């Protein structure tokens, strides 16, 4: 029965092999109390997280439970009927863990839906979480986690693969079962395209604004349960004036149209003409779907692999093939934090192809 009081405790250092419910690395400042005996030991931790804390909560083994067989065939000749009660020896670990943590933005958390394709919600935020694991290795979480920054690799039937930025203020609330958490998260995917394919030619023939590529936000709203979230889509024009926003809302005036335009923006990087919005299989659309989706899927997967090389650097790669108007675009992004996060370095270098004789290829 003893206490440990420190401003930097390496409180957790596990992998998915040790515990498939949660694992990672945790550094914290606070008090650890260890008590019990060789058969039943208790580890009680109260404190706040420090830099380099990374907690992972995989959801893949929860989905594998659907494949469990509920029918077992036995040989009746070898079965001995007896009124004797069965004696079951439970293999208990005898280890009990209690975490009472104040999470700070120094710590990062990952909800892993599919680690193979990088379907992961990553976030840094704050909150108070209580985590428990009893001698039967039943794991529970209580508390609310508020995301300050993060990203979500949105995948759809292994065809669409886009990295969304999570908006500040999203929440994950646990009430026991780690897979029964409640989500309230908004994530945005930013792109640039023109409105000329969406609005009638009468508009853009008299106003060059509709021919210009403007910022578009594809919004995903995740709510309700973690393992079966309710997903809604939205389209926002953050820099457009109110007249343009009203025009777009008039043209995309129901959920079906909004969902079709949302998918078109993700796959083809452009709006669909309303007269052809019900048909996604035109030759131009098919060509764009194949080139844009494949290149971005590979870019995101490559970025995911490269970022695993170093914990100090985040590495991103983006390649977008050109068409009759634009040339191929290649971009590499690097970011890191130095001097105990006092200095942040973010850089992008890209090759976009010349548009005039005076402009440079390299950006």
Tab-separated table of C-alpha atoms in Angstrom:
chain	number	residue	atom	x	y	z
A	1	UNK	CA	0.000	0.000	0.000
A	2	UNK	CA	1.935	3.008	-1.210
A	3	UNK	CA	1.551	6.255	-3.169
A	4	UNK	CA	3.583	7.752	-5.992
A	5	UNK	CA	3.450	11.514	-6.498
A	6	UNK	CA	5.163	12.926	-9.586
A	7	UNK	CA	4.867	15.645	-12.219
A	8	UNK	CA	5.637	13.160	-15.028
A	9	UNK	CA	4.528	9.547	-14.669
A	10	UNK	CA	4.662	7.050	-17.522
A	11	UNK	CA	1.296	5.665	-16.500
A	12	UNK	CA	0.448	3.574	-19.581
A	13	UNK	CA	2.579	1.812	-22.175
A	14	UNK	CA	0.583	-0.884	-23.971
A	15	UNK	CA	-0.283	-2.107	-27.467
A	16	UNK	CA	-3.343	-3.739	-28.985
A	17	UNK	CA	-1.887	-7.150	-28.103
A	18	UNK	CA	-1.977	-6.277	-24.397
A	19	UNK	CA	-5.554	-4.967	-24.440
A	20	UNK	CA	-7.831	-4.747	-27.477
A	21	UNK	CA	-10.264	-2.418	-25.677
A	22	UNK	CA	-7.840	0.481	-25.227
A	23	UNK	CA	-4.083	0.921	-25.478
A	24	UNK	CA	-1.401	3.522	-26.015
A	25	UNK	CA	1.037	5.690	-24.138
A	26	UNK	CA	0.063	7.996	-21.292
A	27	UNK	CA	2.193	10.506	-19.440
A	28	UNK	CA	0.593	12.371	-16.563
A	29	UNK	CA	1.176	14.356	-13.431
A	30	UNK	CA	-0.656	13.318	-10.291
A	31	UNK	CA	-0.890	10.585	-7.681
A	32	UNK	CA	-0.824	6.811	-8.129
A	33	UNK	CA	-1.983	4.567	-5.298
A	34	UNK	CA	-1.090	0.866	-5.390
A	35	UNK	CA	-2.667	-1.489	-2.845
A	36	UNK	CA	-3.799	-5.080	-2.475
A	37	UNK	CA	-2.004	-8.428	-2.538
A	38	UNK	CA	-0.713	-10.996	-5.029
A	39	UNK	CA	-4.252	-12.239	-5.788
A	40	UNK	CA	-6.065	-8.901	-5.985
A	41	UNK	CA	-4.179	-5.705	-6.727
A	42	UNK	CA	-5.548	-2.215	-7.337
A	43	UNK	CA	-4.044	0.666	-9.263
A	44	UNK	CA	-5.781	4.017	-8.670
A	45	UNK	CA	-4.551	7.004	-10.691
A	46	UNK	CA	-5.686	10.618	-10.292
A	47	UNK	CA	-4.096	13.352	-12.381
A	48	UNK	CA	-3.883	15.251	-15.658
A	49	UNK	CA	-2.328	14.266	-18.970
A	50	UNK	CA	1.002	15.570	-20.231
A	51	UNK	CA	2.694	15.831	-23.620
A	52	UNK	CA	3.148	12.690	-25.787
A	53	UNK	CA	-0.006	11.022	-24.440
A	54	UNK	CA	-1.736	8.993	-27.167
A	55	UNK	CA	-4.764	6.833	-26.351
A	56	UNK	CA	-6.257	4.422	-28.912
A	57	UNK	CA	-9.752	2.912	-28.745
A	58	UNK	CA	-10.210	0.367	-31.581
A	59	UNK	CA	-13.723	-0.524	-32.700
A	60	UNK	CA	-12.834	-3.356	-35.114
A	61	UNK	CA	-13.161	-6.231	-32.636
A	62	UNK	CA	-16.641	-4.986	-31.737
A	63	UNK	CA	-17.672	-5.433	-35.379
A	64	UNK	CA	-16.108	-8.927	-35.499
A	65	UNK	CA	-18.626	-10.053	-32.888
A	66	UNK	CA	-21.233	-10.257	-35.649
A	67	UNK	CA	-19.493	-13.386	-36.954
A	68	UNK	CA	-19.893	-15.360	-33.712
A	69	UNK	CA	-21.509	-18.791	-34.167
A	70	UNK	CA	-24.438	-19.445	-31.839
A	71	UNK	CA	-24.955	-23.108	-32.829
A	72	UNK	CA	-22.518	-25.868	-31.847
A	73	UNK	CA	-22.915	-29.501	-33.008
A	74	UNK	CA	-21.870	-32.192	-30.529
A	75	UNK	CA	-21.705	-35.975	-30.663
A	76	UNK	CA	-24.600	-37.256	-28.536
A	77	UNK	CA	-22.859	-40.597	-27.902
A	78	UNK	CA	-20.003	-38.882	-26.134
A	79	UNK	CA	-22.247	-36.633	-24.101
A	80	UNK	CA	-22.756	-37.726	-20.480
A	81	UNK	CA	-25.926	-36.411	-18.885
A	82	UNK	CA	-25.501	-35.596	-15.242
A	83	UNK	CA	-27.350	-33.713	-12.581
A	84	UNK	CA	-24.051	-32.623	-11.112
A	85	UNK	CA	-23.578	-28.853	-11.387
A	86	UNK	CA	-20.792	-27.753	-13.712
A	87	UNK	CA	-17.701	-26.371	-12.056
A	88	UNK	CA	-16.383	-23.407	-14.016
A	89	UNK	CA	-12.968	-22.017	-13.216
A	90	UNK	CA	-12.891	-18.334	-14.098
A	91	UNK	CA	-9.495	-17.061	-15.165
A	92	UNK	CA	-9.488	-13.722	-13.400
A	93	UNK	CA	-6.545	-11.428	-13.669
A	94	UNK	CA	-6.844	-10.142	-10.107
A	95	UNK	CA	-5.886	-6.687	-11.405
A	96	UNK	CA	-8.132	-3.630	-11.054
A	97	UNK	CA	-7.437	-0.288	-12.720
A	98	UNK	CA	-9.060	3.083	-12.040
A	99	UNK	CA	-8.119	6.191	-14.051
A	100	UNK	CA	-9.528	9.570	-12.986
A	101	UNK	CA	-8.033	11.826	-15.642
A	102	UNK	CA	-8.212	15.461	-16.583
A	103	UNK	CA	-7.466	15.414	-20.313
A	104	UNK	CA	-5.569	18.380	-21.747
A	105	UNK	CA	-4.910	19.345	-25.390
A	106	UNK	CA	-1.421	17.879	-24.981
A	107	UNK	CA	-3.016	14.433	-25.201
A	108	UNK	CA	-4.381	12.948	-28.411
A	109	UNK	CA	-7.069	10.296	-28.773
A	110	UNK	CA	-7.947	8.001	-31.676
A	111	UNK	CA	-11.181	6.143	-32.376
A	112	UNK	CA	-10.115	3.425	-34.827
A	113	UNK	CA	-12.872	2.129	-37.122
A	114	UNK	CA	-10.542	0.409	-39.624
A	115	UNK	CA	-6.784	0.699	-39.160
A	116	UNK	CA	-6.008	-0.900	-42.559
A	117	UNK	CA	-7.490	1.937	-44.636
A	118	UNK	CA	-6.934	4.611	-41.987
A	119	UNK	CA	-10.624	5.063	-41.066
A	120	UNK	CA	-9.822	6.890	-37.838
A	121	UNK	CA	-11.127	9.878	-35.894
A	122	UNK	CA	-8.140	11.726	-34.435
A	123	UNK	CA	-8.471	14.569	-31.990
A	124	UNK	CA	-6.855	16.741	-29.366
A	125	UNK	CA	-9.089	18.233	-26.735
A	126	UNK	CA	-10.007	18.447	-23.100
A	127	UNK	CA	-12.350	16.809	-20.623
A	128	UNK	CA	-12.637	14.680	-17.520
A	129	UNK	CA	-12.725	10.925	-18.035
A	130	UNK	CA	-13.011	8.100	-15.572
A	131	UNK	CA	-11.776	4.730	-16.891
A	132	UNK	CA	-12.204	1.462	-15.027
A	133	UNK	CA	-11.048	-2.120	-15.625
A	134	UNK	CA	-12.009	-4.846	-13.145
A	135	UNK	CA	-10.453	-8.250	-12.483
A	136	UNK	CA	-12.594	-9.776	-15.289
A	137	UNK	CA	-11.039	-7.223	-17.685
A	138	UNK	CA	-14.356	-5.427	-18.182
A	139	UNK	CA	-13.491	-1.945	-19.402
A	140	UNK	CA	-15.708	1.117	-18.822
A	141	UNK	CA	-15.416	4.842	-19.573
A	142	UNK	CA	-17.406	7.719	-18.078
A	143	UNK	CA	-17.166	11.396	-18.982
A	144	UNK	CA	-17.146	13.930	-21.814
A	145	UNK	CA	-14.363	14.687	-24.271
A	146	UNK	CA	-14.465	18.022	-26.137
A	147	UNK	CA	-12.441	18.102	-29.352
A	148	UNK	CA	-10.387	21.232	-30.020
A	149	UNK	CA	-8.836	20.052	-33.273
A	150	UNK	CA	-8.714	16.822	-35.225
A	151	UNK	CA	-9.430	15.050	-38.485
A	152	UNK	CA	-11.561	12.216	-39.789
A	153	UNK	CA	-10.782	10.089	-42.847
A	154	UNK	CA	-14.259	9.659	-44.303
A	155	UNK	CA	-14.642	6.429	-46.296
A	156	UNK	CA	-17.680	5.186	-48.199
A	157	UNK	CA	-17.755	1.610	-49.528
A	158	UNK	CA	-13.970	1.834	-50.126
A	159	UNK	CA	-14.662	4.215	-53.054
A	160	UNK	CA	-14.651	7.661	-51.441
A	161	UNK	CA	-11.629	8.407	-49.269
A	162	UNK	CA	-11.461	12.015	-48.064
A	163	UNK	CA	-9.800	13.607	-45.035
A	164	UNK	CA	-12.184	15.907	-43.155
A	165	UNK	CA	-11.197	18.490	-40.559
A	166	UNK	CA	-13.155	18.241	-37.302
A	167	UNK	CA	-14.647	21.524	-36.145
A	168	UNK	CA	-13.794	22.778	-32.669
A	169	UNK	CA	-16.380	21.926	-30.004
A	170	UNK	CA	-17.304	18.402	-31.106
A	171	UNK	CA	-18.030	16.041	-28.218
A	172	UNK	CA	-17.814	12.335	-27.384
A	173	UNK	CA	-19.713	11.320	-24.235
A	174	UNK	CA	-19.260	7.950	-22.521
A	175	UNK	CA	-21.616	6.417	-19.958
A	176	UNK	CA	-19.919	3.079	-19.330
A	177	UNK	CA	-19.600	0.882	-22.420
A	178	UNK	CA	-16.749	2.375	-24.513
A	179	UNK	CA	-18.578	1.384	-27.728
A	180	UNK	CA	-21.866	2.960	-26.653
A	181	UNK	CA	-20.631	6.559	-26.637
A	182	UNK	CA	-22.721	9.453	-27.972
A	183	UNK	CA	-21.249	11.596	-30.743
A	184	UNK	CA	-21.867	15.205	-31.677
A	185	UNK	CA	-19.210	16.017	-34.273
A	186	UNK	CA	-19.050	18.217	-37.357
A	187	UNK	CA	-16.270	17.682	-39.888
A	188	UNK	CA	-15.569	19.686	-43.059
A	189	UNK	CA	-13.830	18.845	-46.320
A	190	UNK	CA	-12.653	21.975	-48.158
A	191	UNK	CA	-12.355	22.262	-51.917
A	192	UNK	CA	-12.662	24.846	-54.682
A	193	UNK	CA	-14.976	24.631	-57.668
A	194	UNK	CA	-17.210	26.870	-59.773
A	195	UNK	CA	-20.994	27.149	-59.697
A	196	UNK	CA	-21.272	27.241	-63.499
A	197	UNK	CA	-22.373	23.592	-63.768
A	198	UNK	CA	-25.068	24.110	-61.133
A	199	UNK	CA	-26.684	27.448	-62.015
A	200	UNK	CA	-28.468	28.266	-65.247
A	201	UNK	CA	-26.386	29.763	-68.043
A	202	UNK	CA	-28.463	32.938	-67.804
A	203	UNK	CA	-26.706	33.651	-64.504
A	204	UNK	CA	-23.057	32.991	-65.360
A	205	UNK	CA	-23.292	34.547	-68.847
A	206	UNK	CA	-23.980	37.886	-67.156
A	207	UNK	CA	-21.826	37.358	-64.066
A	208	UNK	CA	-18.281	35.991	-64.261
A	209	UNK	CA	-18.397	35.205	-60.510
A	210	UNK	CA	-20.184	31.904	-61.186
A	211	UNK	CA	-17.336	30.819	-63.476
A	212	UNK	CA	-14.693	31.342	-60.802
A	213	UNK	CA	-13.609	28.575	-58.466
A	214	UNK	CA	-14.740	29.497	-54.951
A	215	UNK	CA	-14.253	27.748	-51.563
A	216	UNK	CA	-16.826	25.027	-50.824
A	217	UNK	CA	-17.286	23.172	-47.534
A	218	UNK	CA	-18.637	19.605	-47.641
A	219	UNK	CA	-19.992	19.046	-44.145
A	220	UNK	CA	-20.528	15.763	-42.315
A	221	UNK	CA	-22.548	15.741	-39.080
A	222	UNK	CA	-22.048	12.677	-36.850
A	223	UNK	CA	-24.524	12.158	-34.012
A	224	UNK	CA	-26.059	9.497	-31.766
A	225	UNK	CA	-24.210	6.223	-31.089
A	226	UNK	CA	-20.541	5.681	-31.858
A	227	UNK	CA	-20.941	2.208	-33.391
A	228	UNK	CA	-23.977	3.183	-35.473
A	229	UNK	CA	-23.843	6.952	-35.958
A	230	UNK	CA	-26.482	9.051	-37.654
A	231	UNK	CA	-24.740	10.753	-40.590
A	232	UNK	CA	-26.079	13.901	-42.256
A	233	UNK	CA	-24.486	15.913	-45.050
A	234	UNK	CA	-24.380	19.625	-45.777
A	235	UNK	CA	-22.885	22.033	-48.328
A	236	UNK	CA	-21.684	25.487	-47.305
A	237	UNK	CA	-20.246	28.432	-49.270
A	238	UNK	CA	-18.202	30.254	-46.580
A	239	UNK	CA	-17.029	33.219	-48.707
A	240	UNK	CA	-20.082	33.720	-50.954
A	241	UNK	CA	-22.537	36.559	-50.496
A	242	UNK	CA	-26.060	35.943	-49.210
A	243	UNK	CA	-27.601	36.217	-52.696
A	244	UNK	CA	-25.407	33.390	-54.001
A	245	UNK	CA	-26.092	31.237	-50.921
A	246	UNK	CA	-29.832	31.738	-51.388
A	247	UNK	CA	-29.560	30.773	-55.078
A	248	UNK	CA	-27.709	27.550	-54.222
A	249	UNK	CA	-30.195	26.691	-51.456
A	250	UNK	CA	-33.018	27.175	-53.988
A	251	UNK	CA	-31.389	24.818	-56.479
A	252	UNK	CA	-30.469	22.224	-53.831
A	253	UNK	CA	-33.776	22.342	-51.993
A	254	UNK	CA	-34.184	18.822	-50.611
A	255	UNK	CA	-32.149	16.097	-48.925
A	256	UNK	CA	-31.937	13.877	-52.009
A	257	UNK	CA	-30.457	16.653	-54.171
A	258	UNK	CA	-28.087	17.667	-51.390
A	259	UNK	CA	-26.776	14.122	-50.977
A	260	UNK	CA	-26.201	13.770	-54.742
A	261	UNK	CA	-24.345	17.069	-54.949
A	262	UNK	CA	-22.343	16.148	-51.827
A	263	UNK	CA	-21.170	12.900	-53.445
A	264	UNK	CA	-20.426	14.697	-56.721
A	265	UNK	CA	-18.244	17.256	-54.926
A	266	UNK	CA	-16.301	14.526	-53.141
A	267	UNK	CA	-15.880	12.281	-56.182
A	268	UNK	CA	-15.746	14.672	-59.154
A	269	UNK	CA	-14.699	17.885	-57.352
A	270	UNK	CA	-17.583	19.747	-59.011
A	271	UNK	CA	-21.345	20.230	-58.885
A	272	UNK	CA	-23.634	18.219	-61.132
A	273	UNK	CA	-26.015	19.984	-63.510
A	274	UNK	CA	-29.495	19.604	-62.071
A	275	UNK	CA	-30.800	18.035	-65.264
A	276	UNK	CA	-28.182	15.284	-64.992
A	277	UNK	CA	-28.013	15.033	-61.213
A	278	UNK	CA	-30.058	11.844	-61.362
A	279	UNK	CA	-27.516	10.185	-63.643
A	280	UNK	CA	-23.959	9.764	-62.417
A	281	UNK	CA	-22.837	7.492	-65.245
A	282	UNK	CA	-22.046	9.946	-68.058
A	283	UNK	CA	-18.713	9.434	-69.778
A	284	UNK	CA	-17.194	12.629	-68.369
A	285	UNK	CA	-18.360	11.812	-64.856
A	286	UNK	CA	-17.041	8.272	-65.087
A	287	UNK	CA	-13.631	9.480	-66.207
A	288	UNK	CA	-13.472	12.070	-63.432
A	289	UNK	CA	-14.616	9.571	-60.829
A	290	UNK	CA	-11.859	7.110	-61.712
A	291	UNK	CA	-8.969	9.575	-61.831
A	292	UNK	CA	-9.869	11.904	-58.953
A	293	UNK	CA	-11.033	9.209	-56.520
A	294	UNK	CA	-8.092	6.868	-57.160
A	295	UNK	CA	-5.470	9.602	-56.895
A	296	UNK	CA	-6.880	11.021	-53.663
A	297	UNK	CA	-7.428	7.587	-52.115
A	298	UNK	CA	-3.783	6.719	-52.785
A	299	UNK	CA	-2.635	10.155	-51.583
A	300	UNK	CA	-4.491	9.817	-48.280
A	301	UNK	CA	-3.260	6.262	-47.745
A	302	UNK	CA	0.330	7.295	-48.516
A	303	UNK	CA	0.024	10.235	-46.096
A	304	UNK	CA	-1.285	7.864	-43.408
A	305	UNK	CA	1.704	5.525	-43.866
A	306	UNK	CA	4.286	8.321	-43.984
A	307	UNK	CA	2.948	9.921	-40.788
A	308	UNK	CA	3.553	6.643	-38.939
A	309	UNK	CA	7.295	6.862	-39.648
A	310	UNK	CA	7.851	9.595	-37.060
A	311	UNK	CA	5.942	10.814	-34.027
A	312	UNK	CA	7.572	14.227	-34.432
A	313	UNK	CA	6.442	14.984	-38.001
A	314	UNK	CA	3.091	14.906	-39.765
A	315	UNK	CA	3.546	14.263	-43.486
A	316	UNK	CA	0.878	14.771	-46.134
A	317	UNK	CA	0.902	14.085	-49.870
A	318	UNK	CA	-1.776	15.171	-52.340
A	319	UNK	CA	-1.913	14.513	-56.084
A	320	UNK	CA	-4.703	15.705	-58.350
A	321	UNK	CA	-4.656	14.821	-62.080
A	322	UNK	CA	-5.310	17.569	-64.585
A	323	UNK	CA	-7.883	17.868	-67.333
A	324	UNK	CA	-8.384	19.931	-70.479
A	325	UNK	CA	-8.201	23.172	-68.464
A	326	UNK	CA	-5.887	22.496	-65.524
A	327	UNK	CA	-2.581	20.654	-65.310
A	328	UNK	CA	-1.521	17.992	-62.793
A	329	UNK	CA	-1.059	19.240	-59.227
A	330	UNK	CA	1.305	17.719	-56.645
A	331	UNK	CA	1.573	18.914	-53.039
A	332	UNK	CA	3.646	17.842	-50.030
A	333	UNK	CA	2.878	19.185	-46.540
A	334	UNK	CA	5.054	18.935	-43.407
A	335	UNK	CA	4.316	20.055	-39.848
A	336	UNK	CA	5.996	19.649	-36.466
A	337	UNK	CA	6.269	21.242	-33.026
A	338	UNK	CA	9.549	22.257	-31.386
A	339	UNK	CA	10.752	23.516	-28.004
A	340	UNK	CA	7.920	21.947	-25.977
A	341	UNK	CA	5.328	23.083	-28.518
A	342	UNK	CA	6.436	26.719	-28.263
A	343	UNK	CA	7.222	26.739	-31.990
A	344	UNK	CA	4.979	25.201	-34.677
A	345	UNK	CA	6.274	24.750	-38.212
A	346	UNK	CA	3.856	24.132	-41.084
A	347	UNK	CA	4.940	24.098	-44.703
A	348	UNK	CA	3.551	23.195	-48.112
A	349	UNK	CA	5.364	22.838	-51.404
A	350	UNK	CA	3.507	22.097	-54.610
A	351	UNK	CA	3.839	21.832	-58.362
A	352	UNK	CA	0.833	23.146	-60.265
A	353	UNK	CA	1.990	23.621	-63.847
A	354	UNK	CA	2.334	26.923	-65.679
A	355	UNK	CA	-0.744	28.937	-66.601
A	356	UNK	CA	1.124	31.913	-68.060
A	357	UNK	CA	4.720	32.506	-69.071
A	358	UNK	CA	5.321	34.737	-66.069
A	359	UNK	CA	4.141	32.336	-63.337
A	360	UNK	CA	6.279	29.709	-61.637
A	361	UNK	CA	5.658	25.961	-61.592
A	362	UNK	CA	6.696	25.653	-57.958
A	363	UNK	CA	4.544	27.049	-55.145
